[in-house]
Short mmCIF file of C-alpha atoms in Angstrom, two decimals:
data_model
loop_
_atom_site.label_atom_id
_atom_site.label_comp_id
_atom_site.label_asym_id
_atom_site.label_seq_id
_atom_site.Cartn_x
_atom_site.Cartn_y
_atom_site.Cartn_z
CA UNK B 1 17.30 -15.95 5.62
CA UNK B 2 15.44 -12.64 5.52
CA UNK B 3 12.03 -11.99 6.99
CA UNK B 4 10.60 -15.52 6.82
CA UNK B 5 7.18 -15.81 8.46
CA UNK B 6 5.55 -19.10 9.51
CA UNK B 7 1.96 -19.01 10.80
CA UNK B 8 0.85 -21.91 13.01
CA UNK B 9 -2.94 -22.12 13.41
CA UNK B 10 -4.85 -24.50 15.68
CA UNK B 11 -7.70 -24.82 18.13
CA UNK B 12 -7.52 -24.99 21.91
CA UNK B 13 -5.32 -27.87 23.11
CA UNK B 14 -4.50 -28.83 19.52
CA UNK B 15 -0.76 -28.86 20.19
CA UNK B 16 -0.12 -25.73 18.14
CA UNK B 17 2.35 -24.21 20.62
CA UNK B 18 4.47 -27.37 20.75
CA UNK B 19 4.55 -27.53 16.94
CA UNK B 20 5.53 -23.87 16.77
CA UNK B 21 8.36 -24.48 19.22
CA UNK B 22 9.72 -27.29 17.04
CA UNK B 23 9.58 -25.05 13.96
CA UNK B 24 11.30 -22.23 15.82
CA UNK B 25 14.14 -24.54 16.87
CA UNK B 26 14.80 -25.89 13.35
CA UNK B 27 17.32 -23.27 12.13
CA UNK B 28 19.46 -23.85 15.21
CA UNK B 29 20.01 -20.17 15.95
CA UNK B 30 19.04 -18.11 18.99
CA UNK B 31 15.31 -18.02 19.78
CA UNK B 32 13.40 -15.20 21.43
CA UNK B 33 10.06 -16.35 22.82
CA UNK B 34 7.48 -13.54 22.96
CA UNK B 35 4.76 -14.23 25.54
CA UNK B 36 1.95 -11.82 24.71
CA UNK B 37 -0.44 -12.83 27.50
CA UNK B 38 -0.56 -12.21 31.22
CA UNK B 39 -1.35 -14.57 34.08
CA UNK B 40 -4.84 -13.86 35.42
CA UNK B 41 -5.66 -16.96 37.52
CA UNK B 42 -4.05 -20.15 38.97
CA UNK B 43 -5.10 -22.31 36.00
CA UNK B 44 -3.44 -19.89 33.57
CA UNK B 45 -0.36 -19.91 35.78
CA UNK B 46 -0.13 -23.71 35.43
CA UNK B 47 -0.41 -23.46 31.65
CA UNK B 48 2.39 -20.90 31.52
CA UNK B 49 4.57 -23.06 33.76
CA UNK B 50 4.06 -26.07 31.46
CA UNK B 51 5.10 -24.00 28.46
CA UNK B 52 8.23 -22.77 30.23
CA UNK B 53 9.21 -26.27 31.31
CA UNK B 54 9.40 -27.64 27.77
CA UNK B 55 11.31 -24.70 26.28
CA UNK B 56 15.13 -24.91 26.12
CA UNK B 57 16.86 -22.93 28.83
CA UNK B 58 18.92 -21.14 26.19
CA UNK B 59 15.84 -19.37 24.79
CA UNK B 60 15.17 -15.78 25.79
CA UNK B 61 11.63 -15.10 27.03
CA UNK B 62 10.13 -11.63 26.66
CA UNK B 63 6.72 -10.83 28.09
CA UNK B 64 5.36 -7.94 26.03
CA UNK B 65 2.66 -6.86 23.60
CA UNK B 66 5.23 -4.92 21.56
CA UNK B 67 5.84 -7.74 19.10
CA UNK B 68 7.02 -5.39 16.34
CA UNK B 69 9.75 -4.02 18.59
CA UNK B 70 11.05 -7.47 19.49
CA UNK B 71 10.92 -8.67 15.87
CA UNK B 72 12.85 -5.64 14.68
CA UNK B 73 15.63 -6.03 17.26
CA UNK B 74 16.02 -9.82 17.51
CA UNK B 75 19.00 -11.34 15.70
CA UNK B 76 17.68 -14.90 15.41
CA UNK B 77 14.28 -16.58 15.41
CA UNK B 78 11.27 -15.01 17.12
CA UNK B 79 8.38 -17.15 18.36
CA UNK B 80 5.18 -15.20 19.09
CA UNK B 81 2.65 -17.01 21.28
CA UNK B 82 -0.07 -16.01 20.64
CA UNK B 83 -2.26 -13.83 18.40
CA UNK B 84 -5.26 -14.24 20.70
CA UNK B 85 -3.53 -13.00 23.83
CA UNK B 86 -1.85 -10.20 21.85
CA UNK B 87 -5.24 -8.99 20.63
CA UNK B 88 -6.65 -9.31 24.14
CA UNK B 89 -3.84 -7.19 25.58
CA UNK B 90 -4.40 -4.50 22.95
CA UNK B 91 -8.14 -4.45 23.50
CA UNK B 92 -7.58 -4.17 27.26
CA UNK B 93 -5.05 -1.36 26.85
CA UNK B 94 -7.30 0.79 24.65
CA UNK B 95 -10.67 -0.31 26.12
CA UNK B 96 -11.92 -1.70 22.80
CA UNK B 97 -14.25 -4.44 24.01
CA UNK B 98 -17.46 -2.50 23.41
CA UNK B 99 -16.50 0.06 20.75
CA UNK B 100 -13.59 1.46 18.78
CA UNK B 101 -11.60 0.77 15.63
CA UNK B 102 -10.04 -2.70 15.53
CA UNK B 103 -8.69 -2.64 11.96
CA UNK B 104 -5.23 -1.53 13.10
CA UNK B 105 -4.46 -4.91 14.67
CA UNK B 106 -4.32 -6.66 11.28
CA UNK B 107 -2.21 -3.89 9.74
CA UNK B 108 0.33 -4.04 12.55
CA UNK B 109 0.59 -7.83 12.55
CA UNK B 110 1.03 -8.06 8.76
CA UNK B 111 4.12 -5.84 9.05
CA UNK B 112 5.94 -8.22 11.43
CA UNK B 113 7.42 -10.09 8.47
CA UNK B 114 8.89 -6.93 6.92
CA UNK B 115 10.48 -5.90 10.19
CA UNK B 116 12.26 -9.23 10.72
CA UNK B 117 15.81 -10.18 9.84
CA UNK B 118 15.26 -13.89 10.54
CA UNK B 119 12.49 -16.42 11.03
CA UNK B 120 9.27 -15.40 12.78
CA UNK B 121 6.91 -18.14 13.96
CA UNK B 122 3.47 -16.91 15.03
CA UNK B 123 0.89 -19.00 16.90
CA UNK B 124 -2.75 -18.15 16.15
CA UNK B 125 -5.97 -19.51 17.58
CA UNK B 126 -8.39 -21.08 15.11
CA UNK B 127 -11.54 -19.19 16.06
CA UNK B 128 -15.10 -19.09 14.80
CA UNK B 129 -15.53 -22.83 14.27
CA UNK B 130 -18.28 -23.20 16.86
CA UNK B 131 -21.45 -21.39 17.84
CA UNK B 132 -21.73 -17.61 17.59
CA UNK B 133 -20.70 -15.96 20.85
CA UNK B 134 -23.46 -14.14 22.70
CA UNK B 135 -21.29 -11.38 24.17
CA UNK B 136 -20.38 -8.34 22.03
CA UNK B 137 -16.86 -8.18 23.46
CA UNK B 138 -16.22 -11.85 22.67
CA UNK B 139 -17.51 -11.42 19.13
CA UNK B 140 -15.22 -8.42 18.62
CA UNK B 141 -12.26 -10.45 19.90
CA UNK B 142 -13.10 -13.39 17.60
CA UNK B 143 -13.51 -11.09 14.58
CA UNK B 144 -10.20 -9.37 15.30
CA UNK B 145 -8.24 -12.60 15.85
CA UNK B 146 -9.68 -13.89 12.58
CA UNK B 147 -8.75 -10.71 10.70
CA UNK B 148 -5.21 -10.76 12.13
CA UNK B 149 -4.78 -14.45 11.22
CA UNK B 150 -5.88 -13.76 7.66
CA UNK B 151 -3.57 -10.75 7.37
CA UNK B 152 -0.65 -12.86 8.60
CA UNK B 153 -1.61 -15.68 6.24
CA UNK B 154 -1.59 -13.25 3.32
CA UNK B 155 2.11 -12.44 3.87
CA UNK B 156 3.31 -15.74 5.38
CA UNK B 157 5.86 -17.94 3.65
CA UNK B 158 4.29 -21.02 5.23
CA UNK B 159 0.97 -21.69 6.99
CA UNK B 160 0.55 -24.77 9.17
CA UNK B 161 -2.71 -26.12 10.58
CA UNK B 162 -2.39 -28.23 13.77
CA UNK B 163 -5.03 -30.83 14.64
CA UNK B 164 -4.58 -33.32 17.51
CA UNK B 165 -0.86 -32.63 17.65
CA UNK B 166 -0.34 -33.22 13.95
CA UNK B 167 0.51 -30.46 11.52
CA UNK B 168 -0.66 -30.07 7.95
CA UNK B 169 0.89 -27.54 5.57
CA UNK B 170 -1.90 -25.55 3.98
CA UNK B 171 -1.56 -25.18 0.19
CA UNK B 172 -0.88 -21.71 -1.17
CA UNK B 173 -3.43 -19.77 -3.14
CA UNK B 174 -1.56 -18.25 -6.11
CA UNK B 175 -3.31 -14.88 -5.94
CA UNK B 176 -0.55 -12.74 -4.50
CA UNK B 177 3.10 -13.61 -4.12
CA UNK B 178 5.93 -11.78 -2.45
CA UNK B 179 9.09 -11.41 -4.48
CA UNK B 180 12.32 -12.16 -2.62
CA UNK B 181 14.52 -9.45 -1.24
CA UNK B 182 17.33 -11.43 -2.82
CA UNK B 183 17.67 -15.12 -3.57
CA UNK B 184 15.03 -17.79 -4.11
CA UNK B 185 11.41 -16.77 -4.51
CA UNK B 186 9.19 -17.90 -1.63
CA UNK B 187 6.02 -19.89 -2.28
CA UNK B 188 2.86 -17.95 -3.12
CA UNK B 189 1.16 -16.47 -0.11
CA UNK B 190 -2.48 -17.08 0.73
CA UNK B 191 -4.95 -14.41 -0.29
CA UNK B 192 -7.11 -13.10 2.57
CA UNK B 193 -10.49 -14.77 2.99
CA UNK B 194 -13.72 -12.92 3.62
CA UNK B 195 -14.39 -11.59 7.09
CA UNK B 196 -17.81 -12.21 8.63
CA UNK B 197 -18.44 -9.04 10.58
CA UNK B 198 -21.37 -8.43 12.87
CA UNK B 199 -24.60 -8.15 10.89
CA UNK B 200 -22.94 -9.05 7.56
CA UNK B 201 -22.70 -12.43 5.85
CA UNK B 202 -20.33 -11.59 2.99
CA UNK B 203 -18.07 -8.69 3.86
CA UNK B 204 -15.16 -7.92 1.53
CA UNK B 205 -11.85 -9.45 2.53
CA UNK B 206 -9.33 -7.51 4.55
CA UNK B 207 -7.06 -7.39 1.50
CA UNK B 208 -9.86 -6.03 -0.69
CA UNK B 209 -10.65 -3.33 1.88
CA UNK B 210 -7.00 -2.25 1.93
CA UNK B 211 -6.79 -2.08 -1.86
CA UNK B 212 -9.99 -0.01 -1.99
CA UNK B 213 -8.81 2.48 0.65
CA UNK B 214 -8.19 5.98 -0.72
CA UNK B 215 -7.37 9.23 1.04
CA UNK B 216 -10.54 11.05 0.00
CA UNK B 217 -12.56 8.81 2.36
CA UNK B 218 -10.26 9.47 5.33
CA UNK B 219 -10.93 13.15 6.00
CA UNK B 220 -13.82 13.91 8.40
CA UNK B 221 -15.82 17.06 7.85
CA UNK B 222 -13.96 20.06 9.20
CA UNK B 223 -10.61 18.27 9.60
CA UNK B 224 -7.35 19.82 8.45
CA UNK B 225 -6.58 17.71 5.39
CA UNK B 226 -3.09 16.24 4.97
CA UNK B 227 -4.45 12.93 3.62
CA UNK B 228 -5.53 13.87 0.08
CA UNK B 229 -2.62 14.64 -2.23
CA UNK B 230 -4.47 17.02 -4.55
CA UNK B 231 -2.88 20.46 -4.66
CA UNK B 232 -5.02 23.49 -3.92
CA UNK B 233 -8.66 24.07 -3.04
CA UNK B 234 -9.84 24.93 -6.57
CA UNK B 235 -8.55 24.68 -10.15
CA UNK B 236 -6.37 27.50 -11.52
CA UNK B 237 -7.97 30.14 -13.73
CA UNK B 238 -7.04 28.59 -17.08
CA UNK B 239 -8.60 25.27 -16.05
CA UNK B 240 -11.77 26.97 -14.83
CA UNK B 241 -12.01 28.77 -18.18
CA UNK B 242 -11.69 25.45 -20.01
CA UNK B 243 -14.47 23.99 -17.93
CA UNK B 244 -16.69 26.98 -18.61
CA UNK B 245 -16.00 26.92 -22.34
CA UNK B 246 -16.63 23.18 -22.78
CA UNK B 247 -19.10 22.57 -25.60
CA UNK B 248 -21.13 19.95 -23.78
CA UNK B 249 -23.92 20.24 -26.36
CA UNK B 250 -21.96 18.11 -28.83
CA UNK B 251 -20.29 14.73 -28.67
CA UNK B 252 -16.67 14.73 -27.46
CA UNK B 253 -14.02 14.98 -30.20
CA UNK B 254 -11.24 12.78 -28.87
CA UNK B 255 -9.03 13.11 -31.94
CA UNK B 256 -8.51 16.85 -31.37
CA UNK B 257 -7.29 16.25 -27.83
CA UNK B 258 -5.17 13.26 -28.87
CA UNK B 259 -3.41 15.63 -31.29
CA UNK B 260 -2.75 18.06 -28.40
CA UNK B 261 -1.20 15.30 -26.28
CA UNK B 262 0.81 14.05 -29.25
CA UNK B 263 2.24 17.50 -29.90
CA UNK B 264 3.13 17.88 -26.22
CA UNK B 265 4.96 14.54 -26.08
CA UNK B 266 6.54 14.65 -29.53
CA UNK B 267 4.60 11.55 -30.59
CA UNK B 268 1.71 10.89 -32.95
CA UNK B 269 -2.03 10.61 -32.40
CA UNK B 270 -1.71 6.83 -32.72
CA UNK B 271 0.42 6.71 -29.55
CA UNK B 272 -2.24 8.37 -27.37
CA UNK B 273 -5.11 6.95 -25.35
CA UNK B 274 -7.36 9.42 -23.51
CA UNK B 275 -8.71 8.27 -20.15
CA UNK B 276 -11.57 9.00 -17.78
CA UNK B 277 -9.02 9.48 -15.01
CA UNK B 278 -5.59 7.87 -15.04
CA UNK B 279 -6.94 4.97 -12.97
CA UNK B 280 -8.92 3.78 -15.99
CA UNK B 281 -5.64 2.58 -17.49
CA UNK B 282 -5.21 0.04 -14.71
CA UNK B 283 -8.49 -1.64 -15.67
CA UNK B 284 -7.88 -1.38 -19.42
CA UNK B 285 -4.52 -3.16 -19.33
CA UNK B 286 -5.64 -6.53 -17.87
CA UNK B 287 -8.72 -6.64 -20.11
CA UNK B 288 -6.93 -5.61 -23.33
CA UNK B 289 -3.47 -7.12 -22.89
CA UNK B 290 -4.40 -10.22 -20.84
CA UNK B 291 -1.24 -10.58 -18.72
CA UNK B 292 -0.68 -13.90 -16.94
CA UNK B 293 1.82 -12.86 -14.25
CA UNK B 294 2.01 -9.27 -12.99
CA UNK B 295 4.83 -7.92 -10.84
CA UNK B 296 3.79 -4.84 -8.87
CA UNK B 297 6.50 -2.77 -7.19
CA UNK B 298 5.14 -2.07 -3.70
CA UNK B 299 4.30 -0.07 -1.70
CA UNK B 300 2.41 1.85 -4.36
CA UNK B 301 -1.03 3.04 -5.44
CA UNK B 302 -3.39 0.12 -4.90
CA UNK B 303 -5.70 0.47 -7.93
CA UNK B 304 -3.46 -1.59 -10.28
CA UNK B 305 -3.51 -4.58 -7.93
CA UNK B 306 -7.26 -4.25 -7.39
CA UNK B 307 -7.84 -4.30 -11.16
CA UNK B 308 -5.51 -7.24 -11.73
CA UNK B 309 -7.10 -9.22 -8.90
CA UNK B 310 -10.53 -8.62 -10.41
CA UNK B 311 -9.23 -10.24 -13.62
CA UNK B 312 -7.68 -13.19 -11.72
CA UNK B 313 -4.13 -12.31 -12.78
CA UNK B 314 -1.34 -13.93 -10.79
CA UNK B 315 0.46 -11.22 -8.81
CA UNK B 316 3.93 -10.92 -7.30
CA UNK B 317 4.60 -8.04 -4.94
CA UNK B 318 8.12 -6.70 -5.52
CA UNK B 319 9.32 -4.80 -2.42
CA UNK B 320 10.96 -1.42 -2.13
CA UNK B 321 13.06 -0.99 1.02
CA UNK B 322 13.43 2.13 3.15
CA UNK B 323 17.04 1.12 3.84
CA UNK B 324 18.06 1.92 0.25
CA UNK B 325 15.82 4.97 -0.15
CA UNK B 326 12.86 2.99 -1.49
CA UNK B 327 14.70 2.67 -4.81
CA UNK B 328 13.51 0.35 -7.56
CA UNK B 329 15.41 -2.96 -7.76
CA UNK B 330 14.91 -4.39 -11.29
CA UNK B 331 16.74 -7.58 -10.25
CA UNK B 332 13.87 -8.44 -7.91
CA UNK B 333 11.29 -8.61 -10.70
CA UNK B 334 10.56 -12.24 -11.69
CA UNK B 335 11.84 -13.13 -15.15
CA UNK B 336 8.50 -14.64 -16.17
CA UNK B 337 6.45 -11.53 -15.29
CA UNK B 338 4.77 -10.35 -18.51
CA UNK B 339 3.48 -7.18 -16.80
CA UNK B 340 5.42 -4.91 -14.43
CA UNK B 341 3.70 -1.98 -12.66
CA UNK B 342 5.80 0.79 -11.14
CA UNK B 343 4.98 4.31 -9.90
CA UNK B 344 7.31 7.22 -10.70
CA UNK B 345 7.32 9.40 -8.64
CA UNK B 346 6.02 6.63 -6.45
CA UNK B 347 3.04 6.97 -4.15
CA UNK B 348 3.37 6.77 -1.11
CA UNK B 349 7.20 6.84 -0.85
CA UNK B 350 7.76 9.86 -3.12
CA UNK B 351 10.65 8.05 -4.81
CA UNK B 352 11.77 9.33 -8.21
CA UNK B 353 13.56 6.49 -10.01
CA UNK B 354 16.04 7.11 -12.80
CA UNK B 355 14.34 6.55 -16.18
CA UNK B 356 17.15 4.21 -17.19
CA UNK B 357 16.46 1.98 -14.20
CA UNK B 358 12.83 1.54 -15.30
CA UNK B 359 13.84 0.98 -18.92
CA UNK B 360 15.91 -1.99 -17.71
CA UNK B 361 12.61 -3.76 -17.12
CA UNK B 362 11.53 -3.52 -20.76
CA UNK B 363 11.83 -6.57 -23.01
CA UNK B 364 9.86 -8.18 -25.83
CA UNK B 365 6.77 -9.97 -24.56
CA UNK B 366 6.47 -7.84 -21.42
CA UNK B 367 4.40 -4.72 -20.68
CA UNK B 368 5.91 -2.16 -18.31
CA UNK B 369 3.17 0.11 -16.97
CA UNK B 370 4.59 3.30 -15.45
CA UNK B 371 2.22 5.39 -13.33
CA UNK B 372 3.40 9.00 -13.69
CA UNK B 373 0.41 10.53 -11.90
CA UNK B 374 2.74 12.76 -9.87
CA UNK B 375 5.26 13.58 -12.61
CA UNK B 376 3.76 17.05 -13.07
CA UNK B 377 5.32 17.99 -9.71
CA UNK B 378 8.79 17.34 -11.16
CA UNK B 379 10.36 20.28 -12.98
CA UNK B 380 12.97 18.25 -14.88
CA UNK B 381 11.13 16.91 -17.93
CA UNK B 382 13.90 14.37 -18.51
CA UNK B 383 12.49 12.36 -15.58
CA UNK B 384 9.43 11.37 -17.59
CA UNK B 385 9.36 8.29 -19.82
CA UNK B 386 6.68 9.60 -22.19
CA UNK B 387 9.32 10.04 -24.89
CA UNK B 388 10.63 6.48 -24.51
CA UNK B 389 7.63 4.50 -25.70
CA UNK B 390 9.84 3.14 -28.47
CA UNK B 391 11.02 0.68 -25.80
CA UNK B 392 9.20 -2.67 -26.07
CA UNK B 393 5.98 -2.80 -24.08
CA UNK B 394 6.37 0.56 -22.32
CA UNK B 395 3.07 2.24 -21.32
CA UNK B 396 3.21 5.60 -19.51
CA UNK B 397 0.12 6.92 -17.70
CA UNK B 398 -0.45 10.57 -16.73
CA UNK B 399 -3.09 12.18 -14.52
CA UNK B 400 -4.70 15.61 -14.67
CA UNK B 401 -6.07 15.30 -11.13
CA UNK B 402 -3.29 16.24 -8.75
CA UNK B 403 -1.66 19.51 -9.77
CA UNK B 404 -4.74 21.12 -11.31
CA UNK B 405 -7.17 20.21 -8.48
CA UNK B 406 -9.85 18.58 -10.65
CA UNK B 407 -10.33 15.08 -9.18
CA UNK B 408 -14.05 15.20 -9.96
CA UNK B 409 -13.52 15.76 -13.68
CA UNK B 410 -11.78 12.37 -14.18
CA UNK B 411 -9.22 13.22 -16.83
CA UNK B 412 -5.98 11.52 -17.85
CA UNK B 413 -4.05 10.04 -20.75
CA UNK B 414 -1.41 7.50 -21.62
CA UNK B 415 1.12 6.95 -24.36
CA UNK B 416 2.32 3.63 -25.75
CA UNK B 417 3.43 2.04 -28.98
CA UNK B 418 0.64 2.41 -31.56
CA UNK B 419 -0.17 -1.32 -31.58
CA UNK B 420 -0.61 -1.35 -27.77
CA UNK B 421 -2.54 1.93 -27.78
CA UNK B 422 -4.91 0.58 -30.42
CA UNK B 423 -5.64 -2.53 -28.34
CA UNK B 424 -6.35 -0.38 -25.28
CA UNK B 425 -8.66 1.97 -27.18
CA UNK B 426 -10.57 -1.04 -28.54
CA UNK B 427 -11.60 -1.91 -24.98
CA UNK B 428 -13.02 1.53 -24.23
CA UNK B 429 -16.66 2.44 -24.64
CA UNK B 430 -17.61 5.03 -27.29
CA UNK B 431 -16.83 8.57 -26.10
CA UNK B 432 -15.03 7.35 -22.96
CA UNK B 433 -13.92 10.88 -21.97
CA UNK B 434 -16.32 13.77 -21.50
CA UNK B 435 -16.07 17.07 -23.36
CA UNK B 436 -15.28 18.83 -20.07
CA UNK B 437 -12.43 16.41 -19.35
CA UNK B 438 -11.04 16.86 -22.87
CA UNK B 439 -10.97 20.61 -22.38
CA UNK B 440 -9.13 20.20 -19.08
CA UNK B 441 -6.53 17.89 -20.65
CA UNK B 442 -5.80 20.39 -23.42
CA UNK B 443 -5.68 23.34 -21.02
CA UNK B 444 -3.32 21.53 -18.63
CA UNK B 445 -0.81 21.04 -21.44
CA UNK B 446 -1.14 24.59 -22.79
CA UNK B 447 0.26 26.39 -19.73
CA UNK B 448 3.65 24.75 -19.19
CA UNK B 449 5.13 27.83 -17.52
CA UNK B 450 2.34 27.77 -14.92
CA UNK B 451 3.04 24.09 -14.23
CA UNK B 452 6.78 24.63 -13.79
CA UNK B 453 6.34 27.66 -11.52
CA UNK B 454 3.70 25.90 -9.41
CA UNK B 455 5.76 22.72 -9.13
CA UNK B 456 8.81 24.70 -8.02
CA UNK B 457 6.75 26.48 -5.36
CA UNK B 458 5.38 23.18 -4.04
CA UNK B 459 8.93 21.78 -3.90
CA UNK B 460 10.00 24.72 -1.72
CA UNK B 461 7.07 24.12 0.63
CA UNK B 462 7.90 20.41 0.77
CA UNK B 463 11.48 21.22 1.73
CA UNK B 464 10.25 23.52 4.51
CA UNK B 465 7.86 20.80 5.73
CA UNK B 466 10.65 18.21 5.78
CA UNK B 467 12.92 20.51 7.82
CA UNK B 468 10.14 21.22 10.34
CA UNK B 469 9.19 17.56 10.77
CA UNK B 470 12.82 16.51 11.13
CA UNK B 471 13.04 18.67 14.26
CA UNK B 472 10.44 16.50 16.03
CA UNK B 473 11.91 13.80 18.25
CA UNK B 474 10.75 10.35 17.21
CA UNK B 475 9.96 11.26 13.58
CA UNK B 476 11.92 9.87 10.64
CA UNK B 477 11.22 11.75 7.41
CA UNK B 478 11.53 10.41 3.87
CA UNK B 479 11.65 13.28 1.40
CA UNK B 480 10.44 12.74 -2.16
CA UNK B 481 9.73 14.34 -5.49
CA UNK B 482 5.96 14.83 -5.29
CA UNK B 483 3.51 16.88 -3.20
CA UNK B 484 3.76 14.70 -0.08
CA UNK B 485 6.31 13.28 2.32
CA UNK B 486 6.44 9.97 4.15
CA UNK B 487 7.25 9.81 7.85
CA UNK B 488 7.87 6.99 10.30
CA UNK B 489 6.74 7.11 13.93
CA UNK B 490 6.39 4.48 16.62
CA UNK B 491 2.78 3.34 16.88
CA UNK B 492 1.72 4.72 13.51
CA UNK B 493 -1.98 3.71 13.74
CA UNK B 494 -2.27 5.17 17.24
CA UNK B 495 -0.60 8.42 16.11
CA UNK B 496 -3.00 8.60 13.18
CA UNK B 497 -5.98 8.24 15.53
CA UNK B 498 -4.56 10.79 17.97
CA UNK B 499 -4.13 13.34 15.18
CA UNK B 500 -7.68 12.71 14.01
CA UNK B 501 -8.88 13.40 17.54
CA UNK B 502 -7.16 16.79 17.22
CA UNK B 503 -8.90 17.51 13.91
CA UNK B 504 -5.95 16.63 11.64
CA UNK B 505 -6.19 13.92 8.94
CA UNK B 506 -3.05 12.26 7.58
CA UNK B 507 -2.88 9.12 5.44
CA UNK B 508 -2.23 5.94 7.46
CA UNK B 509 -0.48 2.92 6.01
CA UNK B 510 -3.08 1.06 3.96
CA UNK B 511 -0.50 0.30 1.27
CA UNK B 512 0.76 -3.30 0.88
CA UNK B 513 4.34 -3.75 2.16
CA UNK B 514 4.34 -0.31 3.81
CA UNK B 515 4.98 -0.70 7.56
CA UNK B 516 2.16 0.59 9.78
CA UNK B 517 4.61 2.98 11.45
CA UNK B 518 4.52 5.04 8.23
CA UNK B 519 2.20 7.99 7.62
CA UNK B 520 1.89 9.94 4.37
CA UNK B 521 1.52 13.72 4.70
CA UNK B 522 0.46 15.99 1.85
CA UNK B 523 2.31 19.28 1.38
CA UNK B 524 0.36 22.28 2.62
CA UNK B 525 1.16 25.91 3.44
CA UNK B 526 3.41 27.02 6.29
CA UNK B 527 0.59 27.73 8.76
CA UNK B 528 -1.04 24.33 8.28
CA UNK B 529 2.35 22.60 8.46
CA UNK B 530 3.10 24.27 11.78
CA UNK B 531 -0.29 23.21 13.16
CA UNK B 532 0.46 19.62 12.17
CA UNK B 533 3.97 19.74 13.63
CA UNK B 534 2.75 21.03 16.98
CA UNK B 535 0.07 18.34 17.12
CA UNK B 536 2.67 15.67 16.35
CA UNK B 537 4.90 16.99 19.13
CA UNK B 538 1.99 16.74 21.56
CA UNK B 539 1.12 13.21 20.48
CA UNK B 540 4.69 11.90 20.56
#
């Protein structure tokens, strides 16, 4: 058994703790009981004593709010009782009852499953079923417990509702599934429900907020920016010339630019689809190709899942693991998936998978969508799959945002077999790409020597950044092939907030299946890197 999570939800005095204890005892292995609350009065002391009396003497009891630490180290089953007292302890510790960011609680809790080697049983209070609380602090606690419960439900293998001592297994909602890390596929997990925040009746769900989170919204004015992975402050000279020369007084001529892309890739015009930003491809595919079951290799860029969810496509999340270098595991992809989405180099892990490993996923009746938005940072052109679109169903997407510093232009392209490309183009509006964007696409492909020299320089700066960060105690660094690195630190959300307080923005973990202890850091120059490193040393 690997990382199984059972969520037990019930109201006060519903019998939820007793049910959770029975579920924890089922495997017959060692059980670590995590008591997240503290005794504050005689009545609470009696409740705690009653709980202790019915637990087997062989169980290990740990009184702590560091659930992630216990889950990561425990060899057997972990029983966490409860979400409500865990949230209360965290709000007390950081004085969050009146103000402050509470989103981190859900992110941390959702990662408990990934950190476990065995069964984790979590007890959660069923809140919000009665009248609206009058106190602001109570409302914030209720909202946070609800958000954490939904985040846990979204990744749980089983969710149990307890009423009057009886448990009912809640049915799964087949919106998002988690592929196994080996063995039998677990049942579909439950998609997060909408949160009702103060002053709002229909807020987006926690899952929707995570999928819509992008680095450009995470950098306060004046902050040192390590969160946005666009290289440079302005486009290079040849891109600026293309923007200035754009003949915006006439309609865009897409065929001319398709010919430029075709010549660059060694393909034909019929293979090429021009895009208003590479992200457009992720919305075109579900509308044009109508997949039924999509497997998304996570953690990765969240736009593909957001687009597929909007089209009600069944989704399985296929995990990458840090333990094996975040490498792609084709054997984890469900056989019946008719769409597979993979990033290469992958964002946020930086992983560069061997082209042959990705090609293993191709088969008749399946589309394999490869996001190569960061491939321009790789100097070995053999890493790209643009020349392999003869493989069945292969679609390769490229971006002109990152290396050339033109995110506002919205320019990109993809290549695929002519039949697939034609279906995708049929779902675009007339003139889907502006004349300015067409000029940028052509100019980006015309200066290959500039790209190679710039990519090599960024790689040297990334190596220097990795070496500097590796010298900091408490930091684990994952090098990659793009213009960012991934680090792990204890208390990732708290470290992120502490760096922000010092005027430094890094990217926190808002990626599905990426532990909250991870932070993504864009490559910058030596002076900025040193400023970040010193701030990290202070925080840690």
